[in-house]
Structures are given as C-alpha cells and as structure tokens.
GROMACS .gro file of C-alpha atoms in nm:
model
  203
    1MET     CA    1   0.273   1.649  -1.088
    2ASP     CA    2   0.658   1.596  -1.097
    3THR     CA    3   0.805   1.402  -1.357
    4SER     CA    4   1.110   1.185  -1.281
    5GLN     CA    5   1.409   1.156  -1.501
    6GLU     CA    6   1.327   0.783  -1.527
    7GLU     CA    7   0.997   0.856  -1.673
    8ILE     CA    8   1.136   1.131  -1.912
    9LYS     CA    9   1.383   0.879  -2.043
   10GLN     CA   10   1.113   0.611  -2.089
   11PHE     CA   11   0.888   0.876  -2.254
   12GLU     CA   12   1.202   0.968  -2.506
   13GLY     CA   13   1.248   0.606  -2.571
   14PHE     CA   14   0.883   0.532  -2.641
   15ARG     CA   15   0.850   0.838  -2.872
   16PHE     CA   16   1.111   0.685  -3.098
   17GLY     CA   17   0.922   0.357  -3.112
   18ASP     CA   18   1.095   0.159  -2.838
   19GLU     CA   19   0.849  -0.116  -2.734
   20ALA     CA   20   1.031  -0.182  -2.412
   21ASN     CA   21   0.999   0.170  -2.287
   22TYR     CA   22   0.636   0.158  -2.409
   23GLU     CA   23   0.606  -0.129  -2.180
   24LEU     CA   24   0.739   0.036  -1.886
   25LEU     CA   25   0.492   0.352  -1.949
   26PHE     CA   26   0.209   0.094  -1.982
   27HIS     CA   27   0.292  -0.059  -1.640
   28ARG     CA   28   0.343   0.294  -1.481
   29TYR     CA   29   0.018   0.419  -1.588
   30TYR     CA   30  -0.196   0.137  -1.573
   31GLN     CA   31  -0.293   0.122  -1.201
   32PRO     CA   32  -0.341   0.497  -1.160
   33LEU     CA   33  -0.566   0.529  -1.460
   34CYS     CA   34  -0.784   0.232  -1.351
   35LEU     CA   35  -0.824   0.403  -0.998
   36PHE     CA   36  -0.913   0.721  -1.193
   37ALA     CA   37  -1.161   0.564  -1.392
   38LEU     CA   38  -1.306   0.377  -1.075
   39GLN     CA   39  -1.373   0.730  -0.925
   40PHE     CA   40  -1.672   0.742  -1.177
   41LYS     CA   41  -1.845   0.452  -1.007
   42ILE     CA   42  -1.794   0.209  -1.302
   43LYS     CA   43  -1.704  -0.159  -1.268
   44LYS     CA   44  -1.367  -0.280  -1.213
   45VAL     CA   45  -1.350  -0.501  -1.530
   46GLU     CA   46  -1.483  -0.203  -1.732
   47ALA     CA   47  -1.213   0.034  -1.588
   48GLU     CA   48  -0.957  -0.211  -1.680
   49GLU     CA   49  -1.081  -0.255  -2.044
   50ILE     CA   50  -1.108   0.116  -2.100
   51VAL     CA   51  -0.744   0.174  -1.962
   52GLN     CA   52  -0.605  -0.095  -2.173
   53ASP     CA   53  -0.763   0.052  -2.483
   54VAL     CA   54  -0.644   0.393  -2.407
   55LEU     CA   55  -0.305   0.263  -2.353
   56LEU     CA   56  -0.312   0.089  -2.685
   57GLN     CA   57  -0.419   0.412  -2.838
   58LEU     CA   58  -0.104   0.568  -2.685
   59TRP     CA   59   0.117   0.362  -2.893
   60ASN     CA   60  -0.045   0.461  -3.210
   61LYS     CA   61  -0.007   0.821  -3.102
   62LYS     CA   62   0.364   0.808  -2.988
   63ASN     CA   63   0.465   1.070  -3.252
   64ASP     CA   64   0.184   1.332  -3.133
   65PHE     CA   65   0.350   1.432  -2.794
   66GLN     CA   66   0.618   1.680  -2.732
   67ASP     CA   67   0.671   1.618  -2.368
   68VAL     CA   68   0.554   1.379  -2.057
   69GLU     CA   69   0.278   1.627  -1.957
   70LYS     CA   70   0.111   1.617  -2.292
   71MET     CA   71   0.124   1.246  -2.289
   72ARG     CA   72  -0.027   1.233  -1.929
   73ALA     CA   73  -0.312   1.470  -2.037
   74PHE     CA   74  -0.412   1.265  -2.317
   75LEU     CA   75  -0.413   0.947  -2.081
   76TYR     CA   76  -0.627   1.093  -1.846
   77VAL     CA   77  -0.860   1.294  -2.059
   78SER     CA   78  -0.916   0.973  -2.301
   79THR     CA   79  -0.986   0.763  -1.981
   80ARG     CA   80  -1.240   1.027  -1.867
   81ASN     CA   81  -1.414   1.051  -2.204
   82ALA     CA   82  -1.421   0.689  -2.251
   83THR     CA   83  -1.562   0.639  -1.905
   84PHE     CA   84  -1.831   0.898  -1.978
   85ASN     CA   85  -1.909   0.747  -2.298
   86LEU     CA   86  -1.966   0.387  -2.144
   87LEU     CA   87  -2.186   0.554  -1.867
   88ASP     CA   88  -2.392   0.736  -2.139
   89LYS     CA   89  -2.432   0.422  -2.342
   90ASN     CA   90  -2.564   0.218  -2.055
   91LYS     CA   91  -2.773   0.500  -1.919
   92ARG     CA   92  -2.621   0.483  -1.594
   93LEU     CA   93  -2.626   0.769  -1.350
   94LEU     CA   94  -2.347   0.903  -1.109
   95LYS     CA   95  -2.436   1.012  -0.752
   96ASN     CA   96  -2.184   1.282  -0.811
   97ARG     CA   97  -2.372   1.459  -1.100
   98GLU     CA   98  -2.138   1.753  -1.123
   99LEU     CA   99  -1.876   1.495  -1.263
  100PHE     CA  100  -2.096   1.412  -1.556
  101LEU     CA  101  -2.056   1.588  -1.895
  102THR     CA  102  -2.353   1.657  -2.125
  103ASP     CA  103  -2.378   1.472  -2.432
  104ALA     CA  104  -2.231   1.754  -2.635
  105ALA     CA  105  -1.933   1.778  -2.397
  106ALA     CA  106  -1.866   1.413  -2.381
  107GLU     CA  107  -1.771   1.438  -2.747
  108ALA     CA  108  -1.539   1.731  -2.695
  109HIS     CA  109  -1.208   1.562  -2.638
  110THR     CA  110  -1.039   1.879  -2.619
  111ILE     CA  111  -1.215   1.999  -2.295
  112PRO     CA  112  -0.960   2.028  -1.996
  113LEU     CA  113  -0.997   1.832  -1.683
  114THR     CA  114  -1.157   2.009  -1.396
  115ALA     CA  115  -0.984   2.098  -1.081
  116GLU     CA  116  -1.173   1.807  -0.911
  117GLN     CA  117  -1.061   1.549  -1.168
  118HIS     CA  118  -0.705   1.683  -1.120
  119GLN     CA  119  -0.755   1.605  -0.757
  120MET     CA  120  -0.872   1.250  -0.851
  121ILE     CA  121  -0.550   1.222  -1.065
  122VAL     CA  122  -0.340   1.307  -0.775
  123TYR     CA  123  -0.518   1.061  -0.549
  124ALA     CA  124  -0.492   0.769  -0.811
  125GLU     CA  125  -0.111   0.833  -0.840
  126MET     CA  126  -0.080   0.876  -0.483
  127VAL     CA  127  -0.243   0.528  -0.434
  128LYS     CA  128  -0.018   0.383  -0.660
  129SER     CA  129   0.290   0.507  -0.477
  130LEU     CA  130   0.138   0.366  -0.138
  131HIS     CA  131   0.091   0.037  -0.304
  132ASP     CA  132   0.440   0.008  -0.432
  133GLY     CA  133   0.570   0.114  -0.088
  134ILE     CA  134   0.363  -0.162   0.080
  135MET     CA  135   0.478  -0.418  -0.143
  136GLN     CA  136   0.814  -0.366  -0.006
  137LEU     CA  137   0.712  -0.457   0.355
  138PRO     CA  138   0.728  -0.788   0.522
  139GLU     CA  139   0.475  -1.027   0.397
  140GLN     CA  140   0.228  -1.037   0.692
  141CYS     CA  141   0.269  -0.670   0.744
  142ALA     CA  142   0.215  -0.593   0.364
  143LYS     CA  143  -0.107  -0.801   0.356
  144ILE     CA  144  -0.247  -0.611   0.640
  145MET     CA  145  -0.165  -0.269   0.516
  146LEU     CA  146  -0.315  -0.363   0.176
  147MET     CA  147  -0.621  -0.474   0.325
  148LEU     CA  148  -0.641  -0.164   0.531
  149TYR     CA  149  -0.550   0.110   0.295
  150ILE     CA  150  -0.598  -0.043  -0.049
  151ASP     CA  151  -0.910  -0.256  -0.002
  152GLY     CA  152  -1.045  -0.033   0.270
  153LEU     CA  153  -1.141  -0.309   0.520
  154THR     CA  154  -1.175  -0.239   0.882
  155VAL     CA  155  -0.981  -0.404   1.155
  156ALA     CA  156  -1.270  -0.611   1.254
  157GLU     CA  157  -1.304  -0.744   0.888
  158ILE     CA  158  -0.947  -0.822   0.874
  159THR     CA  159  -0.937  -1.020   1.191
  160GLU     CA  160  -1.221  -1.221   1.090
  161GLU     CA  161  -1.090  -1.294   0.739
  162LEU     CA  162  -0.738  -1.370   0.859
  163GLN     CA  163  -0.837  -1.529   1.196
  164ILE     CA  164  -0.603  -1.308   1.397
  165ALA     CA  165  -0.626  -1.090   1.697
  166GLY     CA  166  -0.718  -0.715   1.655
  167SER     CA  167  -0.378  -0.633   1.862
  168THR     CA  168  -0.196  -0.818   1.575
  169VAL     CA  169  -0.360  -0.595   1.308
  170TYR     CA  170  -0.261  -0.276   1.514
  171ALA     CA  171   0.091  -0.382   1.572
  172GLN     CA  172   0.140  -0.461   1.209
  173LYS     CA  173  -0.027  -0.130   1.095
  174ARG     CA  174   0.210   0.071   1.326
  175LYS     CA  175   0.500  -0.147   1.185
  176GLY     CA  176   0.402  -0.084   0.838
  177ILE     CA  177   0.360   0.299   0.883
  178SER     CA  178   0.703   0.309   1.061
  179LEU     CA  179   0.876   0.125   0.774
  180LEU     CA  180   0.704   0.325   0.492
  181LYS     CA  181   0.875   0.649   0.649
  182THR     CA  182   1.215   0.464   0.527
  183TYR     CA  183   1.104   0.336   0.198
  184LEU     CA  184   0.949   0.647   0.055
  185ASN     CA  185   1.066   0.992  -0.029
  186PRO     CA  186   0.951   1.287   0.185
  187GLU     CA  187   0.718   1.421  -0.083
  188ASP     CA  188   0.550   1.082  -0.128
  189TYR     CA  189   0.511   1.029   0.242
  190VAL     CA  190   0.344   1.359   0.300
  191LEU     CA  191   0.063   1.265   0.054
  192ILE     CA  192   0.054   0.899   0.184
  193SER     CA  193   0.005   1.033   0.539
  194LEU     CA  194  -0.302   1.203   0.424
  195LEU     CA  195  -0.441   0.887   0.290
  196ILE     CA  196  -0.358   0.694   0.600
  197THR     CA  197  -0.517   0.947   0.826
  198GLY     CA  198  -0.827   0.943   0.613
  199PHE     CA  199  -0.815   1.285   0.426
  200PHE     CA  200  -0.937   1.114   0.102
  201LYS     CA  201  -1.191   0.898   0.275
  202ASN     CA  202  -1.493   1.072   0.091
  203TYR     CA  203  -1.363   0.934  -0.260
   0.00000   0.00000   0.00000
C-alpha cells in the first residue's frame, strides 16, 4: 500500500512525541482497523474496543518504529492477535476456519499476516477511501450511497426505509458514482469500482 507524504509527515511528528500528529494517525487508522477486525466476525463494539486499545499501545511504542510500514504492520498484526485472543477467550468459532490461529500461534505476535489477511487490509482501507469520497457528495446522494455500499442495504430496503421511489435510489446511485470519479484519484477509483461492482461481496 502506498504511503502518502502527508502520512509520512504525521508519522515523523508522532515519533517525536507530537500529540497532534498522533491524533491524526489515530483517526486515519481507526476505521480501517475496525473494518479489518470485523472481518473475523466479532461484534462492532468489540472491534472498536480492540482498535482503541491497539491505538493507545501505539503511543507507548512511538520510539519503536523506523518507518510507516513497520508501524502499519504493528497495528494490523496487533489487531488481528487481539481479535483471536477475544475469540479464544469466548470459545467462539469462525465460519472461515482457515483464518483461525492455533492457541500457540495466537501467542506468537511476530507471525506475519497471511496473503488473505493482507487482502482484508486492502479491503478495509479501500472502504475508508470510499466512505471519505461519499461524504463529499450532496446530502441525499451521500445518504443513499452509504446505505448501498457501506451498510450493504438493497434498493428495496432503502426505498422502504426512506419512503422514496426505487427510481430515485437508482438516479442518486448513478449521480454518486459519476461524482466519485471527479472526487477520487485514479488509483482509488479503480479499487472502489471493484467494490461498487460487487467484487468484494464475499467478505
């Protein structure tokens, strides 16, 4: 994943103990990490608590990271391990058993992320980019796009909840997709197009 100059600047400030830059990194990673944790089928409130704890740990380890990639790896590996520990503690089972670590592996915090987990990270950060783009849309358009692509509601569910015609939903969807092309950079839009067309629907 590419690292922006803005993120590098925030990281450098954070390393030297600047709380304002730490807050920026906190907000940058909070939603993607929550989405990543939710892929393991835990509750939203559990994911939020885990991510908050991991991001608090980040501040205490600010001198441990040489670059942004090492910091990012720490955030995602720590979130994954905390999620597995929670699942193990509650004796819960995942439908995707291949994502589950053994008890011994769950304690080995140095185990790298699998290729599938890297894909889940890409998905989480892509959804964050989509969310940020949608929030720039006109109010009604943004609301419908969030319901479609973030909440995963069907057109029928949206028409019932908002008490509007299906044709209005489709019109706002077309408008939203068109506007996103102007709001997002080409690299982001390629990934977001995959989401919009249902490429990641099996997550």
